[in-house]
C-alpha atoms as one frame of an Amber mdcrd trajectory, in Angstrom:
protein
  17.027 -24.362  -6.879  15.190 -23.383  -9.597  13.337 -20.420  -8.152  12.953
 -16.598  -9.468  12.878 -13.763  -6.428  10.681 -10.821  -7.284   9.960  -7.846
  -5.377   7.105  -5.638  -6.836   6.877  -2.218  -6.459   4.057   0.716  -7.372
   2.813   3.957  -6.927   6.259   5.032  -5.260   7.886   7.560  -7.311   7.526
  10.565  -4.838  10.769  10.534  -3.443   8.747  10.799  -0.287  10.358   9.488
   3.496   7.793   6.887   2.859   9.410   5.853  -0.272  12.474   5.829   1.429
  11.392   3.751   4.103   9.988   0.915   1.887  12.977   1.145  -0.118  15.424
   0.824   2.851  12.838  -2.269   3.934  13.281  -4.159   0.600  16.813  -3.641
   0.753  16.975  -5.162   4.475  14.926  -7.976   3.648  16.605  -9.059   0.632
  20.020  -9.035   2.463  17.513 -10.977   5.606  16.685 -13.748   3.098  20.668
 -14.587   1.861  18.804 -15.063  -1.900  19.187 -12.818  -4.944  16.617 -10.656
  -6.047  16.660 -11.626  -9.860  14.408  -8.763 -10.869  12.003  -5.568  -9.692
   8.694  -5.375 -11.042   7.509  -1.337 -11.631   4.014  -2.253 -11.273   2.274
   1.212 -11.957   2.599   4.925 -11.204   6.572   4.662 -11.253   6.714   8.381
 -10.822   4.989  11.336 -10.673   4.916  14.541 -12.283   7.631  15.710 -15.101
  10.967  14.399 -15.218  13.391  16.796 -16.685  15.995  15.006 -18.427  14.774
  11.565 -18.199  17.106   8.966 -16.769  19.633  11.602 -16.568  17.811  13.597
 -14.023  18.840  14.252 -10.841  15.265  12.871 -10.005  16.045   9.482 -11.035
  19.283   8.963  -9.343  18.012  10.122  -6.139  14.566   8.289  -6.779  14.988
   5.308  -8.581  19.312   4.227  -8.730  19.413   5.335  -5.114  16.899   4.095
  -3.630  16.834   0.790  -5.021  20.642   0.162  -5.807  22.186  -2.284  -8.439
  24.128  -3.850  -4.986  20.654  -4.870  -3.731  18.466  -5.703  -6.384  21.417
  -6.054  -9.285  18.881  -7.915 -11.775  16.446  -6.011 -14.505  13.229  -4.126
 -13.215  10.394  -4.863 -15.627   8.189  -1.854 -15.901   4.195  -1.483 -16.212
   3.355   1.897 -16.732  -0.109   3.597 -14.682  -1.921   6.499 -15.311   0.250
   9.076 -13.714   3.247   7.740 -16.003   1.521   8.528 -18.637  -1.296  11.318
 -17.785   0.727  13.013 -15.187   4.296  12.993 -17.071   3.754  13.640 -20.687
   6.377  12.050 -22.433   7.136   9.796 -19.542   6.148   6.714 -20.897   9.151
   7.042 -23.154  11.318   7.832 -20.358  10.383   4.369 -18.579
């Protein structure tokens, strides 16, 4: 009672098999632990390179709503931005 789950995340926005393998992980050990996850904490280098379209891109379906579904992790992510988010992505930081 009384507690706040977190599960932090960074430098993952490559849409990589490795992504998708961490993502799939979180997933199985929130379900594992039978406690909500009440938030997701972007901690840095969120993605990388342009994303047309913003949160309308395909990109961010496949790499962000996808991967990391509302069903698992149905509280707010709080977002730090890195270098690549902002360097790497112009514009991006708006996007986030």
């Amino acid at each position: 009672a009384g507690s706040l789950n977190l599960l932090a995340i960074g430098d993952f926005g490559s849409t990589s098999k490795d992504q998708k393998a961490v993502a799939a992980t979180m997933q199985a050990y929130a379900k594992q632990q039978g406690v909500p996850i009440d938030a997701l904490l972007l901690i840095g280098d969120n993605f990388y390179s342009k994303m047309e379209g913003g949160v309308e891109s395909e990109r961010w379906r496949t790499g962000f709503e996808e991967m990391y579904p509302a069903s698992a992790f149905p509280g707010p992510a709080y977002v730090v931005l890195g270098n690549h988010d902002y360097h790497d992505n112009a514009g991006g930081e708006q996007v986030q």
